[in-house]
CSV table of C-alpha atoms and ligand atoms in Angstrom, one decimal:
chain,number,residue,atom,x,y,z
A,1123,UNK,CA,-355.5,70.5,-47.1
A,1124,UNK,CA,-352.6,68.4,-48.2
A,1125,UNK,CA,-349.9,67.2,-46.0
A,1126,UNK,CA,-347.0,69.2,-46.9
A,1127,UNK,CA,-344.7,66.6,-46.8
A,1128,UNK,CA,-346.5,64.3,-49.4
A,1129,UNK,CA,-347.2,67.1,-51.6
A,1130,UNK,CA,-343.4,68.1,-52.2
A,1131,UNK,CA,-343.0,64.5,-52.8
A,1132,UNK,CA,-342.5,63.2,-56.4
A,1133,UNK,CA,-343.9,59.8,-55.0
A,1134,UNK,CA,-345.7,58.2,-52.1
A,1135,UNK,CA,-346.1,54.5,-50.6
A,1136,UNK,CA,-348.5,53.8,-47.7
A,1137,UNK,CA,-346.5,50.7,-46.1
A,1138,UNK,CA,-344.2,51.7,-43.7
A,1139,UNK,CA,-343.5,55.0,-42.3
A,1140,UNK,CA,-339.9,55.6,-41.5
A,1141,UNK,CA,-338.8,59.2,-39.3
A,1142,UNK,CA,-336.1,59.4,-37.0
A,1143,UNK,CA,-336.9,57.1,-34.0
A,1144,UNK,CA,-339.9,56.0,-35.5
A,1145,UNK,CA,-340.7,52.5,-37.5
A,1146,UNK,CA,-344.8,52.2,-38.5
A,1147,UNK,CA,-345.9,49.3,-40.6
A,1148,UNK,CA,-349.2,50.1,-42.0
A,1149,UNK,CA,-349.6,52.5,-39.3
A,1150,UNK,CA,-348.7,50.0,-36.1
A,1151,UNK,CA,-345.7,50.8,-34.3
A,1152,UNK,CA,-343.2,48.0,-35.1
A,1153,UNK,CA,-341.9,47.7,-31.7
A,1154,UNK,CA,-345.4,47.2,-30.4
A,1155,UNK,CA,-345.7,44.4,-32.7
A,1156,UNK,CA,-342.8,42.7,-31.6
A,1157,UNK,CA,-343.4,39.9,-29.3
A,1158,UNK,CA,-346.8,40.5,-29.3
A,1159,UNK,CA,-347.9,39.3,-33.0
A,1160,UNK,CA,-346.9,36.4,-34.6
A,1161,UNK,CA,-345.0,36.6,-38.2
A,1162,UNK,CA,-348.1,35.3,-40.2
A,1163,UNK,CA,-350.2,38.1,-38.9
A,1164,UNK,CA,-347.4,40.8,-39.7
A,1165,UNK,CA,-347.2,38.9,-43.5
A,1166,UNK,CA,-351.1,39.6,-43.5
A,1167,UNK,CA,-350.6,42.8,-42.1
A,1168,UNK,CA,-348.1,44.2,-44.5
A,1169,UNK,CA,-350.7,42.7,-47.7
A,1170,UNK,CA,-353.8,43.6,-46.5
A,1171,UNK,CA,-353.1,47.1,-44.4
A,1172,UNK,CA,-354.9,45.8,-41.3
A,1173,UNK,CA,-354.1,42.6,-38.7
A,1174,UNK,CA,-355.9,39.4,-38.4
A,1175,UNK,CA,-357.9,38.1,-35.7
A,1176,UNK,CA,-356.3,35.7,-33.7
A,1177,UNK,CA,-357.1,32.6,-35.3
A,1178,UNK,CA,-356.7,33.9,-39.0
A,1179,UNK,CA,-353.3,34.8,-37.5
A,1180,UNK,CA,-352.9,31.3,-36.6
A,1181,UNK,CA,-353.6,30.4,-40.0
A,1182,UNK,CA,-351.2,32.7,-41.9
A,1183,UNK,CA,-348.4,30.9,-39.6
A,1184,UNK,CA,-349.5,27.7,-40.5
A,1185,UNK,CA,-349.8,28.4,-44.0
A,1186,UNK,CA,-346.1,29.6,-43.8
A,1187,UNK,CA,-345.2,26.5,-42.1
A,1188,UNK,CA,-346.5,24.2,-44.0
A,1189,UNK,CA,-344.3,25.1,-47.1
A,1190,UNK,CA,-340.9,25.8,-45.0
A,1191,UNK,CA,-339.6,23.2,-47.0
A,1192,UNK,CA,-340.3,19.7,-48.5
A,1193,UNK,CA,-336.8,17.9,-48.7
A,1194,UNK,CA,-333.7,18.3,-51.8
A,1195,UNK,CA,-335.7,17.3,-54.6
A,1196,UNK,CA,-337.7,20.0,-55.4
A,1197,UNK,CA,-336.6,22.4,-58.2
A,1198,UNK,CA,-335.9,25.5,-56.1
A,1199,UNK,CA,-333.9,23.2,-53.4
A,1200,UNK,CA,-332.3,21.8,-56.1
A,1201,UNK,CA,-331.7,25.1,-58.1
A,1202,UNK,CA,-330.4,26.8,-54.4
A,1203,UNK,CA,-328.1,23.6,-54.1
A,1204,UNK,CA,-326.7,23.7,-57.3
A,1205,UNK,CA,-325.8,27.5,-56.9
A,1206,UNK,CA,-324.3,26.5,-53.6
A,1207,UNK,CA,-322.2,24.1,-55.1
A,1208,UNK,CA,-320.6,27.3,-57.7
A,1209,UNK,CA,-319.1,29.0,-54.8
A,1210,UNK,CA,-321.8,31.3,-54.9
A,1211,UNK,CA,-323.2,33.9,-52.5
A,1212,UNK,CA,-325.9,32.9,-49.9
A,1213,UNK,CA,-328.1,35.7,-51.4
A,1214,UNK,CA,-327.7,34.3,-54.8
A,1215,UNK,CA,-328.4,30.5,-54.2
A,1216,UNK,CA,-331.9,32.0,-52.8
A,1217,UNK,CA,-332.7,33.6,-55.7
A,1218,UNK,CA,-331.6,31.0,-57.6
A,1219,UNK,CA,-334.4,29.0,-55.8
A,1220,UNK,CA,-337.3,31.6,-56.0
A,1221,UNK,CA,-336.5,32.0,-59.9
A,1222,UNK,CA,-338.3,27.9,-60.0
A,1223,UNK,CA,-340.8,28.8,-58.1
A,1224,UNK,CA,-343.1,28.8,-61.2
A,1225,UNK,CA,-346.9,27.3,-62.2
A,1226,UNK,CA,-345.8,23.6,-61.7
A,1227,UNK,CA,-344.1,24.7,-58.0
A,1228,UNK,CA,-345.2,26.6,-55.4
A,1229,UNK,CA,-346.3,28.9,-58.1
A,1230,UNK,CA,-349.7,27.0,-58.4
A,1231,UNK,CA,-351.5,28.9,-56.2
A,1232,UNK,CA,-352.3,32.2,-57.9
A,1233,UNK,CA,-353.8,30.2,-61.0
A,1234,UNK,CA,-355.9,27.8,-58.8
A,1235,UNK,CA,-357.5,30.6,-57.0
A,1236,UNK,CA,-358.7,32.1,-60.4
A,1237,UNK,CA,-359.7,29.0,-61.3
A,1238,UNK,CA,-361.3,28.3,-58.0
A,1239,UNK,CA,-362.8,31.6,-58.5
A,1240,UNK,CA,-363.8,30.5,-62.3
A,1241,UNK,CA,-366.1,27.4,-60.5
A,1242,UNK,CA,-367.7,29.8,-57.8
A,1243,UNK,CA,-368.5,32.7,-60.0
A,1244,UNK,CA,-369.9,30.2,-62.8
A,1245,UNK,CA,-372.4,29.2,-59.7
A,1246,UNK,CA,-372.5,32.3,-58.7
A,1247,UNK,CA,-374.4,33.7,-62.2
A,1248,UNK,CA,-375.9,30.6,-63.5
A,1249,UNK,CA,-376.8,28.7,-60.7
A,1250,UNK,CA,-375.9,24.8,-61.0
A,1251,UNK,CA,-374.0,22.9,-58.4
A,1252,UNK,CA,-370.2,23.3,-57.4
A,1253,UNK,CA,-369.5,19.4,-59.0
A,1254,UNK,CA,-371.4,19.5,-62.4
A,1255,UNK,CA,-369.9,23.2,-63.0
A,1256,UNK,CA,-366.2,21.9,-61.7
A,1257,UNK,CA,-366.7,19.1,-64.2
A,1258,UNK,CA,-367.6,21.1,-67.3
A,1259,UNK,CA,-364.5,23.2,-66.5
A,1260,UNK,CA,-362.1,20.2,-66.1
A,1261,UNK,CA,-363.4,19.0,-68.9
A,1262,UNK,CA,-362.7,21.9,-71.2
A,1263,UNK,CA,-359.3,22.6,-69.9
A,1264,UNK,CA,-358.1,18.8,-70.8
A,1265,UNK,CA,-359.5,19.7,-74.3
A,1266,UNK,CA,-357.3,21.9,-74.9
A,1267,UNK,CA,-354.1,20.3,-73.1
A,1268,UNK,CA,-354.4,22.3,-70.2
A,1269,UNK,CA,-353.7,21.5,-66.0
A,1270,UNK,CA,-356.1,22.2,-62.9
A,1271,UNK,CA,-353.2,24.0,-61.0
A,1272,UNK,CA,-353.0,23.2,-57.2
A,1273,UNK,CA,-353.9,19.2,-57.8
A,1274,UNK,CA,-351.4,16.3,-58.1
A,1275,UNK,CA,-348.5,15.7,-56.1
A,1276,UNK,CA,-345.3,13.5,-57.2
A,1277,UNK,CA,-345.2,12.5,-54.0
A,1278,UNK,CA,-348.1,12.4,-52.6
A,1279,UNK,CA,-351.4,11.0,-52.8
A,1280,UNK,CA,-353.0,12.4,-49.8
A,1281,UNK,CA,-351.0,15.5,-48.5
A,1282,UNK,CA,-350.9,15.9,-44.8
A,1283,UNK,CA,-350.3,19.3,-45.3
A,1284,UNK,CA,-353.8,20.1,-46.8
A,1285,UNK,CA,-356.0,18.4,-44.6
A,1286,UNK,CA,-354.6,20.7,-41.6
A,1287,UNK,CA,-354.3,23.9,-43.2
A,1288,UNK,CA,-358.3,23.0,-44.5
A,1289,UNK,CA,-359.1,21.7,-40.6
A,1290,UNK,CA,-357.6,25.5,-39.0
A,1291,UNK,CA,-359.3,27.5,-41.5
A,1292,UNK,CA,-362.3,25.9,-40.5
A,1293,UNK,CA,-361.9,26.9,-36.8
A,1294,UNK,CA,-361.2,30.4,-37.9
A,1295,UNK,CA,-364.7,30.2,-39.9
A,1296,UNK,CA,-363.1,31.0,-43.3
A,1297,UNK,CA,-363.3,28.0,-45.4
A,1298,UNK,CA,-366.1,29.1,-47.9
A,1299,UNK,CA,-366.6,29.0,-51.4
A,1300,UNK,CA,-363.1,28.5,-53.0
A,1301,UNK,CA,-362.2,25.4,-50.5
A,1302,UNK,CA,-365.8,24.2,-50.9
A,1303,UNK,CA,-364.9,24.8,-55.0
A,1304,UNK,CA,-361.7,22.8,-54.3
A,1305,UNK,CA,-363.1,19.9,-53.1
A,1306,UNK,CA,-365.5,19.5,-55.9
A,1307,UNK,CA,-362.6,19.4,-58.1
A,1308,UNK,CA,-361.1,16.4,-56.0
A,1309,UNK,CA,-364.4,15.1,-56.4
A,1310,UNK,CA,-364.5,15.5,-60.1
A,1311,UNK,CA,-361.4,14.1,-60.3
A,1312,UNK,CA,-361.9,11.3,-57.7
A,1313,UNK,CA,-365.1,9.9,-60.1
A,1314,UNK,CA,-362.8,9.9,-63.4
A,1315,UNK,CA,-360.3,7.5,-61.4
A,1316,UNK,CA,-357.8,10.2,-61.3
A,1317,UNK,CA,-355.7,10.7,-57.9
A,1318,UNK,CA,-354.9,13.9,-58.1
A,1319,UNK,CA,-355.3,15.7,-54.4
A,1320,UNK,CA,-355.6,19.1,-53.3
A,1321,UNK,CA,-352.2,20.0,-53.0
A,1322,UNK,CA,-350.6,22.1,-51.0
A,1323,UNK,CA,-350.5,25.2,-53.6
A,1324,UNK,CA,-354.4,24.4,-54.0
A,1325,UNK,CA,-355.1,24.2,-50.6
A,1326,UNK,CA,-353.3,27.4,-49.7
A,1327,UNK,CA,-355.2,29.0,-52.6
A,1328,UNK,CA,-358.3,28.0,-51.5
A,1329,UNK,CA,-357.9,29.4,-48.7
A,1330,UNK,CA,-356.0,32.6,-49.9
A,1331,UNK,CA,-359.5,33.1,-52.0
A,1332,UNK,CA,-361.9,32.3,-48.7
A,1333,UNK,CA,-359.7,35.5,-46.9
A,1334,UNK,CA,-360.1,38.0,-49.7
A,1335,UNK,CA,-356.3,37.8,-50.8
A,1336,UNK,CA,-355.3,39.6,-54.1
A,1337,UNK,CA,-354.2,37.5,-56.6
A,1338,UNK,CA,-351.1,38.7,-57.4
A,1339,UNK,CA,-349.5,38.4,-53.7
A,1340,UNK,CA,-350.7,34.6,-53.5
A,1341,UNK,CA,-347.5,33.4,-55.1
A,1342,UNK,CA,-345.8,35.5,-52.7
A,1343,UNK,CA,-346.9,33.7,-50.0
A,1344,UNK,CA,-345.0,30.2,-51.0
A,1345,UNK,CA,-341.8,32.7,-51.7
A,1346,UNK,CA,-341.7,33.7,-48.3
A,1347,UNK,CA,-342.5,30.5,-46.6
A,1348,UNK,CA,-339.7,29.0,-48.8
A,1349,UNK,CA,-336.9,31.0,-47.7
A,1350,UNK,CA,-335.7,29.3,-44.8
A,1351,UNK,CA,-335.8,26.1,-46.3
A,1352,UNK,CA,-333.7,27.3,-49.5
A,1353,UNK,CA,-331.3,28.9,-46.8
A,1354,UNK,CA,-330.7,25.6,-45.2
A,1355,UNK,CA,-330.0,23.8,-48.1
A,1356,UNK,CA,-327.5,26.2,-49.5
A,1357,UNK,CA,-325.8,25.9,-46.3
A,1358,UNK,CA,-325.9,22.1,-46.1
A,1359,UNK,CA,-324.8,21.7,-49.3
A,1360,UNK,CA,-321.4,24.2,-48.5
A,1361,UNK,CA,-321.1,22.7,-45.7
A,1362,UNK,CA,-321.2,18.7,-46.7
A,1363,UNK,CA,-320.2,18.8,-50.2
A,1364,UNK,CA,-317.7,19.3,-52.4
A,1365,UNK,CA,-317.9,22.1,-55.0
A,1366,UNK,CA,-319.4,21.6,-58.7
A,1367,UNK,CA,-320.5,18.0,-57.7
A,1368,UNK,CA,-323.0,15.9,-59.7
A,1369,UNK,CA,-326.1,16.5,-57.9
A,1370,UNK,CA,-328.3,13.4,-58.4
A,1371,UNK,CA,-331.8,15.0,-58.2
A,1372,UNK,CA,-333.7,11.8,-56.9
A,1373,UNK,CA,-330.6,9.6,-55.3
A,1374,UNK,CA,-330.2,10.6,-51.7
A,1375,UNK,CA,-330.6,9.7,-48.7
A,1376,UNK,CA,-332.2,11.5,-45.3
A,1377,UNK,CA,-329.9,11.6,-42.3
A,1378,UNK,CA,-331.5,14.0,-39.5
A,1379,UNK,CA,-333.4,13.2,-37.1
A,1380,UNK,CA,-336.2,10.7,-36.9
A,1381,UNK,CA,-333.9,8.5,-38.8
A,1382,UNK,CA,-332.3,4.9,-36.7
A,1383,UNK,CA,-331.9,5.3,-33.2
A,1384,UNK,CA,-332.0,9.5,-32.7
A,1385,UNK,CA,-335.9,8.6,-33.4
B,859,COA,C1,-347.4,18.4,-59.6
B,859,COA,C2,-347.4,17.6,-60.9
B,859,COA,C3,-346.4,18.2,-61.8
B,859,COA,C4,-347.1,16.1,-60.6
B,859,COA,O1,-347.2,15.4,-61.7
B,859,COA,P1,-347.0,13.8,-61.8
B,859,COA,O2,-347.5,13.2,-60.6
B,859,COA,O3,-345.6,13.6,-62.2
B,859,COA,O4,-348.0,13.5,-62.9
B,859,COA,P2,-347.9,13.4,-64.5
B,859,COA,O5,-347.3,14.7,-65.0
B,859,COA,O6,-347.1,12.2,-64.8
B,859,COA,O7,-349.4,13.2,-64.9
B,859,COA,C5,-350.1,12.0,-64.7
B,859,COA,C6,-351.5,12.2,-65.3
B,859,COA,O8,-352.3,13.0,-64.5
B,859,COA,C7,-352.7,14.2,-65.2
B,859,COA,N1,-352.5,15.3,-64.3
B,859,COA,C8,-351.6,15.5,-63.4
B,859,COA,N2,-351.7,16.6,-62.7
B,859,COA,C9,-352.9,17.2,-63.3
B,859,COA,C10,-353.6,18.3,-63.0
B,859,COA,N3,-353.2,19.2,-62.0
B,859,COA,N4,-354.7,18.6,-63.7
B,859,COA,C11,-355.1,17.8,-64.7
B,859,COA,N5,-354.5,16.6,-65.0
B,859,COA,C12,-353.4,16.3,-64.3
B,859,COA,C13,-351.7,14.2,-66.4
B,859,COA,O9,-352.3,14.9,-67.5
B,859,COA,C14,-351.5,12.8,-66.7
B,859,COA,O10,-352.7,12.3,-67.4
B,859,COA,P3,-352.6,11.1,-68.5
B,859,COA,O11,-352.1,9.9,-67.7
B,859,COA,O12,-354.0,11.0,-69.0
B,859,COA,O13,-351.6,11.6,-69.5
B,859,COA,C15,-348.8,17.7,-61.6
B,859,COA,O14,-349.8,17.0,-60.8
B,859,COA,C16,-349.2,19.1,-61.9
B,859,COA,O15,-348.8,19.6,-63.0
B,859,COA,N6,-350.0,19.7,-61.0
B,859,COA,C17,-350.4,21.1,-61.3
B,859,COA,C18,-349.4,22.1,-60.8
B,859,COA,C19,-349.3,22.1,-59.3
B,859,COA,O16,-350.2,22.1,-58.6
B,859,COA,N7,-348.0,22.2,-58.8
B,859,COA,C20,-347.8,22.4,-57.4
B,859,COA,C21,-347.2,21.1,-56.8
B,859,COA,S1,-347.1,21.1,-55.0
């Protein structure tokens, strides 16, 4: 028998039920989540409908760490900056930042986990090795002009960031076929005297891919680790600068700490 209250409803969502008194997020009482799970597993929670274990849990936070921020020059600090410096609202210099979060950043990790995916299935149905199948996919995409998201790094040429987000999902016994896909890519690349690392996007969508993530929340992920980071910079830049400056994208310089003698 239907539920009388969903049936004289024009539409339902199964996320979070509100009632007087009453908060459920897929079904656990939010109040018992409080202090007791950490705000990775409730992110999992929400997208998947059920909580990790502990150490996917672990995981989720570190994924969400790891992209907290990554200085000014990046486009969305840059974009959330140059909002700031308009005069505008805290809620629109965010935005402002999420609208760059695109294929070439932080967006990279949808697209590397379907092309992860591409590698494994490819092995999958015709057999062959991770490497030779990785290869003949690189080398089709630069035929035709095209990137291996998640790999490359202006910055970087070996990311601390991936090496530890690949070293805990190996304690939680989830790296599988997408990060073992990844690094046959860095391989691949590696012999054709290309540096192009993992990244951190790659990394994150290997991993995204090992746990059984959608595709279409990966992105989503980056978004909402980002956040903070976009907050602070709008606020710095209020707070420090003057309004509609020239802001140099590159020429800056880090003051906080770790810098001369607050080391
Ligand atoms: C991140 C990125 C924009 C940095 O680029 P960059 O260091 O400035 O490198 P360039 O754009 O100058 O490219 C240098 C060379 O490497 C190649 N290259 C760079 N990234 C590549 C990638 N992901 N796949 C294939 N080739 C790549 C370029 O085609 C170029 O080759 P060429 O010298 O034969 O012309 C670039 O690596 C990229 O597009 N990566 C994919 C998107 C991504 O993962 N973004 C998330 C970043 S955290």
């Amino acid at each position: 028998m239907s539920d009388p209250k969903t049936a004289s409803a024009p539409w339902t969502t199964g996320i979070t039920r509100i009632e007087p008194n009453c908060v459920a997020v897929r079904g656990h009482d939010i109040a018992a989540l409080m202090g007791n799970v950490s705000f990775g597993a409730a992110v999992y929670l929400l997208l998947r409908g059920e909580l990790p274990d502990d150490k996917v849990g672990r995981l989720m936070d570190a994924i969400l760490v790891s992209s907290i921020d990554h200085g000014a020059t990046p486009p969305s600090a840059l974009a959330a900056r140059s909002a700031a410096s308009t005069g505008a609202s805290l809620g629109s210099c965010v935005a402002a930042g999420i609208l760059m979060i695109n294929d070439f950043h932080g967006g990279a990790i949808q697209k590397c986990a379907m092309q992860l995916g591409y590698i494994v299935k490819r092995c999958d149905e015709h057999g062959g090795d991770l490497t030779c199948v990785a290869s003949a996919m690189l080398d089709e995409m630069k035929s035709s002009g095209q990137r291996m998201s998640g790999f490359g790094h202006r910055v970087h040429t070996s990311d601390p960031r991936t090496d530890r987000l690949f070293e805990l999902a190996e304690e939680a016994g989830v790296a599988g076929a997408h990060v073992a896909a990844s690094r046959a890519v860095e391989d691949v690349f590696k012999s054709a005297g290309k540096n192009l690392p993992i990244n951190v996007d790659g990394a994150i969508g290997a991993i995204l891919a090992d746990l059984g993530f959608e595709p279409a929340v990966m992105n989503g992920l980056f978004m909402i680790a980002r956040v903070p980071g976009l907050i602070a910079h709008a606020t710095e830049e209020r707070q420090r600068q003057r309004p509609m400056r020239r802001i140099d994208p590159v020429n800056h310089t880090y003051d906080g700490p770790g810098t001369g003698s607050s080391a």
